[in-house]
PDB file of C-alpha atoms in Angstrom:
ATOM      1  CA  MET A 148     -15.829-116.410  99.465  1.00 87.00           C
ATOM      2  CA  PRO A 149     -16.808-116.415  95.790  1.00 94.00           C
ATOM      3  CA  LEU A 150     -14.940-118.641  93.369  1.00 97.00           C
ATOM      4  CA  GLN A 151     -12.281-116.463  91.731  1.00 98.00           C
ATOM      5  CA  ILE A 152     -11.870-117.007  87.971  1.00 98.00           C
ATOM      6  CA  GLY A 153      -9.577-114.845  85.866  1.00 98.00           C
ATOM      7  CA  LEU A 154      -9.268-114.645  82.087  1.00 98.00           C
ATOM      8  CA  LEU A 155      -6.329-112.822  80.585  1.00 98.00           C
ATOM      9  CA  VAL A 156      -7.163-110.018  78.157  1.00 98.00           C
ATOM     10  CA  PHE A 157      -4.514-108.729  75.759  1.00 98.00           C
ATOM     11  CA  PRO A 158      -4.243-106.941  72.411  1.00 98.00           C
ATOM     12  CA  HIS A 159      -5.406-109.082  69.485  1.00 98.00           C
ATOM     13  CA  VAL A 160      -6.961-111.781  71.633  1.00 98.00           C
ATOM     14  CA  THR A 161      -9.511-113.922  69.784  1.00 98.00           C
ATOM     15  CA  GLN A 162     -12.616-112.665  71.522  1.00 97.00           C
ATOM     16  CA  LEU A 163     -14.564-115.949  71.320  1.00 98.00           C
ATOM     17  CA  ASP A 164     -11.680-117.725  73.076  1.00 98.00           C
ATOM     18  CA  LEU A 165     -12.443-115.439  76.007  1.00 98.00           C
ATOM     19  CA  THR A 166     -16.144-114.631  75.750  1.00 98.00           C
ATOM     20  CA  GLY A 167     -17.262-118.242  75.305  1.00 98.00           C
ATOM     21  CA  PRO A 168     -15.754-119.394  78.624  1.00 98.00           C
ATOM     22  CA  ALA A 169     -16.670-116.090  80.299  1.00 98.00           C
ATOM     23  CA  GLN A 170     -20.326-116.679  79.413  1.00 98.00           C
ATOM     24  CA  VAL A 171     -20.187-120.154  80.946  1.00 98.00           C
ATOM     25  CA  PHE A 172     -18.358-119.082  84.094  1.00 98.00           C
ATOM     26  CA  SER A 173     -20.601-116.057  84.619  1.00 97.00           C
ATOM     27  CA  SER A 174     -23.582-118.405  84.795  1.00 96.00           C
ATOM     28  CA  LEU A 175     -22.283-119.911  88.031  1.00 96.00           C
ATOM     29  CA  PRO A 176     -23.637-118.713  91.373  1.00 93.00           C
ATOM     30  CA  ASP A 177     -21.216-117.173  93.851  1.00 94.00           C
ATOM     31  CA  VAL A 178     -18.432-116.538  91.358  1.00 97.00           C
ATOM     32  CA  ALA A 179     -16.252-113.532  90.565  1.00 98.00           C
ATOM     33  CA  VAL A 180     -15.058-113.442  86.959  1.00 98.00           C
ATOM     34  CA  HIS A 181     -12.105-111.130  86.330  1.00 98.00           C
ATOM     35  CA  LEU A 182     -10.778-109.879  82.992  1.00 98.00           C
ATOM     36  CA  VAL A 183      -7.097-109.263  83.672  1.00 98.00           C
ATOM     37  CA  TRP A 184      -4.628-107.031  81.878  1.00 98.00           C
ATOM     38  CA  LYS A 185      -1.865-104.568  82.690  1.00 98.00           C
ATOM     39  CA  ARG A 186      -4.119-101.514  82.636  1.00 97.00           C
ATOM     40  CA  ILE A 187      -7.836-100.749  82.929  1.00 97.00           C
ATOM     41  CA  GLU A 188      -8.383 -99.491  79.414  1.00 97.00           C
ATOM     42  CA  PRO A 189     -10.117-100.884  76.318  1.00 97.00           C
ATOM     43  CA  VAL A 190      -8.162-103.661  74.599  1.00 98.00           C
ATOM     44  CA  PRO A 191      -8.661-104.401  70.883  1.00 98.00           C
ATOM     45  CA  SER A 192      -9.474-108.003  70.030  1.00 98.00           C
ATOM     46  CA  ASP A 193      -8.703-109.600  66.667  1.00 95.00           C
ATOM     47  CA  SER A 194     -12.188-108.604  65.491  1.00 96.00           C
ATOM     48  CA  VAL A 195     -14.328-105.477  65.661  1.00 96.00           C
ATOM     49  CA  ILE A 196     -15.039-106.128  69.356  1.00 97.00           C
ATOM     50  CA  THR A 197     -13.128-104.212  72.038  1.00 98.00           C
ATOM     51  CA  LEU A 198     -12.804-105.690  75.525  1.00 98.00           C
ATOM     52  CA  THR A 199     -12.413-103.834  78.810  1.00 98.00           C
ATOM     53  CA  PRO A 200     -10.369-105.369  81.650  1.00 98.00           C
ATOM     54  CA  THR A 201     -11.842-105.380  85.134  1.00 98.00           C
ATOM     55  CA  THR A 202      -8.577-105.645  87.070  1.00 98.00           C
ATOM     56  CA  THR A 203      -4.842-105.421  86.537  1.00 98.00           C
ATOM     57  CA  ILE A 204      -2.152-108.061  86.941  1.00 98.00           C
ATOM     58  CA  THR A 205      -0.959-106.022  89.924  1.00 97.00           C
ATOM     59  CA  ASP A 206      -4.334-105.824  91.675  1.00 98.00           C
ATOM     60  CA  CYS A 207      -5.729-109.212  90.672  1.00 98.00           C
ATOM     61  CA  PRO A 208      -6.579-111.411  93.677  1.00 98.00           C
ATOM     62  CA  GLN A 209      -5.340-114.968  93.993  1.00 98.00           C
ATOM     63  CA  LEU A 210      -7.388-116.917  91.487  1.00 98.00           C
ATOM     64  CA  ASP A 211      -8.897-120.360  91.772  1.00 98.00           C
ATOM     65  CA  VAL A 212      -8.824-120.620  87.974  1.00 98.00           C
ATOM     66  CA  ILE A 213      -6.540-118.761  85.606  1.00 98.00           C
ATOM     67  CA  CYS A 214      -7.342-118.986  81.888  1.00 98.00           C
ATOM     68  CA  VAL A 215      -5.270-117.738  78.964  1.00 98.00           C
ATOM     69  CA  PRO A 216      -7.224-117.413  75.711  1.00 98.00           C
ATOM     70  CA  GLY A 217      -5.548-117.438  72.325  1.00 98.00           C
ATOM     71  CA  GLY A 218      -5.237-115.228  69.284  1.00 98.00           C
ATOM     72  CA  PHE A 219      -2.553-113.499  67.240  1.00 96.00           C
ATOM     73  CA  GLY A 220      -1.548-111.529  70.324  1.00 98.00           C
ATOM     74  CA  THR A 221      -0.137-114.627  72.001  1.00 98.00           C
ATOM     75  CA  ASP A 222       3.013-114.311  69.854  1.00 98.00           C
ATOM     76  CA  GLU A 223       4.122-111.183  71.709  1.00 98.00           C
ATOM     77  CA  LEU A 224       2.710-112.488  74.979  1.00 98.00           C
ATOM     78  CA  MET A 225       5.181-115.387  74.943  1.00 98.00           C
ATOM     79  CA  LEU A 226       7.945-112.800  75.417  1.00 98.00           C
ATOM     80  CA  ASP A 227       6.120-110.568  77.912  1.00 98.00           C
ATOM     81  CA  GLU A 228       7.888-111.169  81.206  1.00 98.00           C
ATOM     82  CA  ASP A 229       5.304-109.220  83.218  1.00 98.00           C
ATOM     83  CA  VAL A 230       2.551-111.548  82.020  1.00 98.00           C
ATOM     84  CA  LEU A 231       4.661-114.693  82.370  1.00 98.00           C
ATOM     85  CA  GLU A 232       5.612-113.786  85.933  1.00 98.00           C
ATOM     86  CA  PHE A 233       1.953-113.084  86.746  1.00 98.00           C
ATOM     87  CA  LEU A 234       1.043-116.581  85.517  1.00 98.00           C
ATOM     88  CA  ARG A 235       3.853-118.192  87.515  1.00 98.00           C
ATOM     89  CA  LYS A 236       2.730-116.345  90.640  1.00 98.00           C
ATOM     90  CA  GLN A 237      -0.921-117.314  90.165  1.00 98.00           C
ATOM     91  CA  GLU A 238       0.007-120.932  89.483  1.00 98.00           C
ATOM     92  CA  LYS A 239       1.275-121.342  93.030  1.00 97.00           C
ATOM     93  CA  GLY A 240      -2.189-120.872  94.540  1.00 98.00           C
ATOM     94  CA  ALA A 241      -4.621-121.681  91.733  1.00 98.00           C
ATOM     95  CA  LYS A 242      -6.593-124.906  91.615  1.00 98.00           C
ATOM     96  CA  TYR A 243      -6.635-125.030  87.816  1.00 98.00           C
ATOM     97  CA  ILE A 244      -4.262-123.614  85.192  1.00 98.00           C
ATOM     98  CA  THR A 245      -6.095-123.422  81.882  1.00 98.00           C
ATOM     99  CA  SER A 246      -6.082-122.121  78.341  1.00 98.00           C
ATOM    100  CA  VAL A 247      -8.017-121.990  75.105  1.00 98.00           C
ATOM    101  CA  CYS A 248      -6.482-122.231  71.643  1.00 98.00           C
ATOM    102  CA  THR A 249      -2.948-120.767  71.409  1.00 98.00           C
ATOM    103  CA  GLY A 250      -3.180-119.562  74.994  1.00 98.00           C
ATOM    104  CA  SER A 251      -1.492-122.873  75.823  1.00 98.00           C
ATOM    105  CA  LEU A 252       1.700-121.545  74.229  1.00 98.00           C
ATOM    106  CA  VAL A 253       1.755-118.698  76.737  1.00 98.00           C
ATOM    107  CA  LEU A 254       1.408-121.201  79.574  1.00 98.00           C
ATOM    108  CA  GLY A 255       4.264-123.088  77.947  1.00 98.00           C
ATOM    109  CA  ALA A 256       6.417-119.968  77.731  1.00 98.00           C
ATOM    110  CA  ALA A 257       5.806-119.430  81.459  1.00 98.00           C
ATOM    111  CA  GLY A 258       7.146-122.932  82.099  1.00 98.00           C
ATOM    112  CA  LEU A 259       3.770-124.259  83.233  1.00 98.00           C
ATOM    113  CA  LEU A 260       3.270-127.088  80.715  1.00 98.00           C
ATOM    114  CA  LYS A 261       6.541-128.956  80.996  1.00 98.00           C
ATOM    115  CA  GLY A 262       5.710-132.636  81.409  1.00 98.00           C
ATOM    116  CA  TYR A 263       2.007-132.090  80.685  1.00 98.00           C
ATOM    117  CA  GLU A 264      -0.216-133.068  77.789  1.00 98.00           C
ATOM    118  CA  ALA A 265      -1.966-130.100  76.238  1.00 98.00           C
ATOM    119  CA  ALA A 266      -4.295-129.079  73.445  1.00 98.00           C
ATOM    120  CA  THR A 267      -4.115-126.015  71.229  1.00 98.00           C
ATOM    121  CA  HIS A 268      -5.305-124.789  67.833  1.00 98.00           C
ATOM    122  CA  TRP A 269      -4.520-127.307  65.100  1.00 98.00           C
ATOM    123  CA  THR A 270      -2.167-124.842  63.395  1.00 98.00           C
ATOM    124  CA  ALA A 271      -0.051-124.547  66.564  1.00 98.00           C
ATOM    125  CA  VAL A 272       0.443-128.162  67.641  1.00 97.00           C
ATOM    126  CA  ASP A 273       4.045-128.185  66.401  1.00 97.00           C
ATOM    127  CA  ALA A 274       4.898-125.447  68.929  1.00 98.00           C
ATOM    128  CA  LEU A 275       3.928-127.292  72.117  1.00 98.00           C
ATOM    129  CA  PRO A 276       6.915-129.699  72.213  1.00 98.00           C
ATOM    130  CA  PHE A 277       9.289-126.709  72.358  1.00 98.00           C
ATOM    131  CA  PHE A 278       7.924-126.110  75.865  1.00 98.00           C
ATOM    132  CA  GLY A 279       8.242-129.710  77.012  1.00 98.00           C
ATOM    133  CA  ALA A 280       4.551-130.477  76.495  1.00 98.00           C
ATOM    134  CA  SER A 281       3.094-133.416  74.611  1.00 98.00           C
ATOM    135  CA  VAL A 282       0.370-132.764  72.052  1.00 98.00           C
ATOM    136  CA  SER A 283      -3.249-133.763  72.545  1.00 98.00           C
ATOM    137  CA  ARG A 284      -5.710-133.577  69.679  1.00 97.00           C
ATOM    138  CA  GLN A 285      -8.621-133.822  72.087  1.00 97.00           C
ATOM    139  CA  ARG A 286     -11.032-130.918  72.029  1.00 97.00           C
ATOM    140  CA  VAL A 287     -10.498-130.580  75.771  1.00 98.00           C
ATOM    141  CA  CYS A 288      -7.395-132.037  77.382  1.00 98.00           C
ATOM    142  CA  VAL A 289      -7.331-132.663  81.143  1.00 98.00           C
ATOM    143  CA  ASP A 290      -3.931-133.503  82.624  1.00 98.00           C
ATOM    144  CA  ARG A 291      -4.001-133.187  86.402  1.00 98.00           C
ATOM    145  CA  ASN A 292      -4.831-129.532  87.091  1.00 98.00           C
ATOM    146  CA  ARG A 293      -3.939-128.336  83.588  1.00 98.00           C
ATOM    147  CA  ILE A 294      -7.014-128.065  81.377  1.00 98.00           C
ATOM    148  CA  THR A 295      -6.454-126.890  77.831  1.00 98.00           C
ATOM    149  CA  GLY A 296      -8.933-126.406  75.017  1.00 98.00           C
ATOM    150  CA  GLY A 297      -8.420-126.671  71.281  1.00 98.00           C
ATOM    151  CA  GLY A 298      -9.132-123.896  68.839  1.00 97.00           C
ATOM    152  CA  ILE A 299     -11.581-121.060  69.521  1.00 97.00           C
ATOM    153  CA  THR A 300     -15.017-122.751  69.737  1.00 97.00           C
ATOM    154  CA  ALA A 301     -13.547-125.443  71.993  1.00 98.00           C
ATOM    155  CA  GLY A 302     -13.521-122.788  74.706  1.00 98.00           C
ATOM    156  CA  ILE A 303     -17.185-123.467  75.482  1.00 98.00           C
ATOM    157  CA  ASP A 304     -16.529-127.213  75.771  1.00 98.00           C
ATOM    158  CA  PHE A 305     -13.519-126.483  77.966  1.00 98.00           C
ATOM    159  CA  ALA A 306     -15.511-124.219  80.287  1.00 98.00           C
ATOM    160  CA  LEU A 307     -18.372-126.682  80.663  1.00 98.00           C
ATOM    161  CA  THR A 308     -15.866-129.452  81.415  1.00 98.00           C
ATOM    162  CA  LEU A 309     -14.251-127.287  84.078  1.00 98.00           C
ATOM    163  CA  VAL A 310     -17.609-126.442  85.662  1.00 98.00           C
ATOM    164  CA  SER A 311     -18.327-130.161  85.962  1.00 98.00           C
ATOM    165  CA  MET A 312     -15.046-130.481  87.880  1.00 98.00           C
ATOM    166  CA  LEU A 313     -15.510-127.371  90.023  1.00 97.00           C
ATOM    167  CA  ILE A 314     -19.159-128.074  90.908  1.00 97.00           C
ATOM    168  CA  ASP A 315     -20.682-131.165  89.306  1.00 97.00           C
ATOM    169  CA  ARG A 316     -22.030-132.460  86.019  1.00 98.00           C
ATOM    170  CA  GLN A 317     -25.568-131.249  86.631  1.00 98.00           C
ATOM    171  CA  ALA A 318     -24.366-127.682  87.104  1.00 98.00           C
ATOM    172  CA  ALA A 319     -22.522-127.882  83.783  1.00 98.00           C
ATOM    173  CA  GLU A 320     -25.524-129.409  82.032  1.00 98.00           C
ATOM    174  CA  MET A 321     -27.838-126.703  83.360  1.00 98.00           C
ATOM    175  CA  ILE A 322     -25.526-124.018  81.960  1.00 98.00           C
ATOM    176  CA  GLN A 323     -25.352-125.870  78.644  1.00 98.00           C
ATOM    177  CA  LEU A 324     -29.151-125.973  78.524  1.00 98.00           C
ATOM    178  CA  ARG A 325     -29.481-122.315  79.467  1.00 97.00           C
ATOM    179  CA  MET A 326     -27.107-121.413  76.637  1.00 98.00           C
ATOM    180  CA  GLU A 327     -28.900-123.827  74.292  1.00 98.00           C
ATOM    181  CA  TYR A 328     -25.456-125.063  73.383  1.00 98.00           C
ATOM    182  CA  ASN A 329     -26.510-127.769  70.944  1.00 98.00           C
ATOM    183  CA  PRO A 330     -24.120-127.377  67.993  1.00 96.00           C
ATOM    184  CA  ALA A 331     -25.100-128.709  64.606  1.00 96.00           C
ATOM    185  CA  PRO A 332     -22.572-127.205  62.173  1.00 97.00           C
ATOM    186  CA  PRO A 333     -23.697-126.882  58.557  1.00 97.00           C
ATOM    187  CA  PHE A 334     -20.478-128.400  57.248  1.00 98.00           C
ATOM    188  CA  ASN A 335     -18.091-131.118  58.394  1.00 97.00           C
ATOM    189  CA  ALA A 336     -15.052-128.905  57.953  1.00 98.00           C
ATOM    190  CA  GLY A 337     -14.264-128.015  61.555  1.00 97.00           C
ATOM    191  CA  SER A 338     -10.960-129.878  61.866  1.00 96.00           C
ATOM    192  CA  PRO A 339      -8.065-130.821  59.585  1.00 97.00           C
ATOM    193  CA  GLU A 340      -9.107-134.446  59.986  1.00 95.00           C
ATOM    194  CA  THR A 341     -12.570-133.874  58.492  1.00 97.00           C
ATOM    195  CA  ALA A 342     -12.246-130.842  56.206  1.00 98.00           C
ATOM    196  CA  PRO A 343     -12.243-131.451  52.434  1.00 98.00           C
ATOM    197  CA  ALA A 344      -8.720-131.770  51.072  1.00 98.00           C
ATOM    198  CA  GLU A 345      -8.984-128.636  48.938  1.00 98.00           C
ATOM    199  CA  VAL A 346     -10.254-126.587  51.899  1.00 98.00           C
ATOM    200  CA  LEU A 347      -7.445-127.832  54.120  1.00 98.00           C
ATOM    201  CA  ALA A 348      -4.835-127.079  51.442  1.00 98.00           C
ATOM    202  CA  ALA A 349      -6.161-123.553  50.930  1.00 98.00           C
ATOM    203  CA  MET A 350      -6.220-122.892  54.681  1.00 98.00           C
ATOM    204  CA  ARG A 351      -2.703-124.267  55.192  1.00 98.00           C
ATOM    205  CA  GLU A 352      -1.451-121.903  52.503  1.00 98.00           C
ATOM    206  CA  ARG A 353      -3.255-118.968  54.085  1.00 98.00           C
ATOM    207  CA  VAL A 354      -1.946-119.567  57.615  1.00 98.00           C
ATOM    208  CA  ALA A 355       1.625-120.519  56.667  1.00 98.00           C
ATOM    209  CA  PRO A 356       3.071-117.002  57.205  1.00 98.00           C
ATOM    210  CA  ALA A 357       1.408-116.732  60.636  1.00 97.00           C
ATOM    211  CA  GLN A 358       2.678-120.191  61.576  1.00 97.00           C
ATOM    212  CA  ALA A 359       6.225-119.252  60.601  1.00 97.00           C
ATOM    213  CA  ARG A 360       5.969-116.040  62.613  1.00 97.00           C
ATOM    214  CA  ARG A 361       4.618-117.921  65.627  1.00 98.00           C
ATOM    215  CA  LEU A 362       7.445-120.461  65.558  1.00 97.00           C
ATOM    216  CA  GLU A 363       9.965-117.640  65.511  1.00 98.00           C
ATOM    217  CA  PHE A 364       8.391-116.221  68.681  1.00 98.00           C
ATOM    218  CA  VAL A 365       8.340-119.708  70.217  1.00 98.00           C
ATOM    219  CA  ARG A 366      12.067-120.138  69.562  1.00 97.00           C
ATOM    220  CA  ARG A 367      12.758-116.704  71.067  1.00 97.00           C
ATOM    221  CA  ALA A 368      10.637-117.564  74.119  1.00 97.00           C
ATOM    222  CA  VAL A 369      12.461-120.858  74.629  1.00 95.00           C
ATOM    223  CA  GLY A 370      15.795-119.116  74.223  1.00 90.00           C
ATOM    224  CA  ALA A 371      14.849-116.458  76.741  1.00 78.00           C
ATOM    225  CA  SER A 372      14.029-119.096  79.351  1.00 71.00           C
ATOM    226  CA  THR A 373      17.314-121.015  79.042  1.00 64.00           C
TER     227      THR A 373
END
């Protein structure tokens, strides 16, 4: 039976959180990659790209890997009981419970990160402890069968890491080579630890309203689960 991998699709998902891992996973032989949402209809991402689910949360088979990508839409997703129950149900039979970026907060809202270390986007690290998770600033965090990636571009690193665990290192390296994934960013501004101070300050100011909104949803999600 093919390996069953499912990535959650939802309104205002960050498409690279999803499409980066999907590209990696789709390179595997004997694999079925599912894009899962409530309905089979186009879903707007947080960019110009629209994504089309391939199955619904009702019809989705038991997955070997469930992955929740991030994006602005994860705020509402933390309060979506249909999605949270789907994740709890899949968790019982899945080999790996995973996320990219702020998708980890949705896993947290489903109660699936309590007692685990997890990564997320650098602007969301203060939200993880609300769900009983400890914060990792690794680009890919592996804690037992929870594998969580940092922000957006870390999704490719996460997926390659997971392939090395599902198959072996050579399989992951062959996919990396096929994708010519050999990053050489033009600037050393890809994390708050390395970005110039003025760039970090400007970005913190820009994202502050979204951070405040996210924390309000986190508090509501925690309150709903108690």
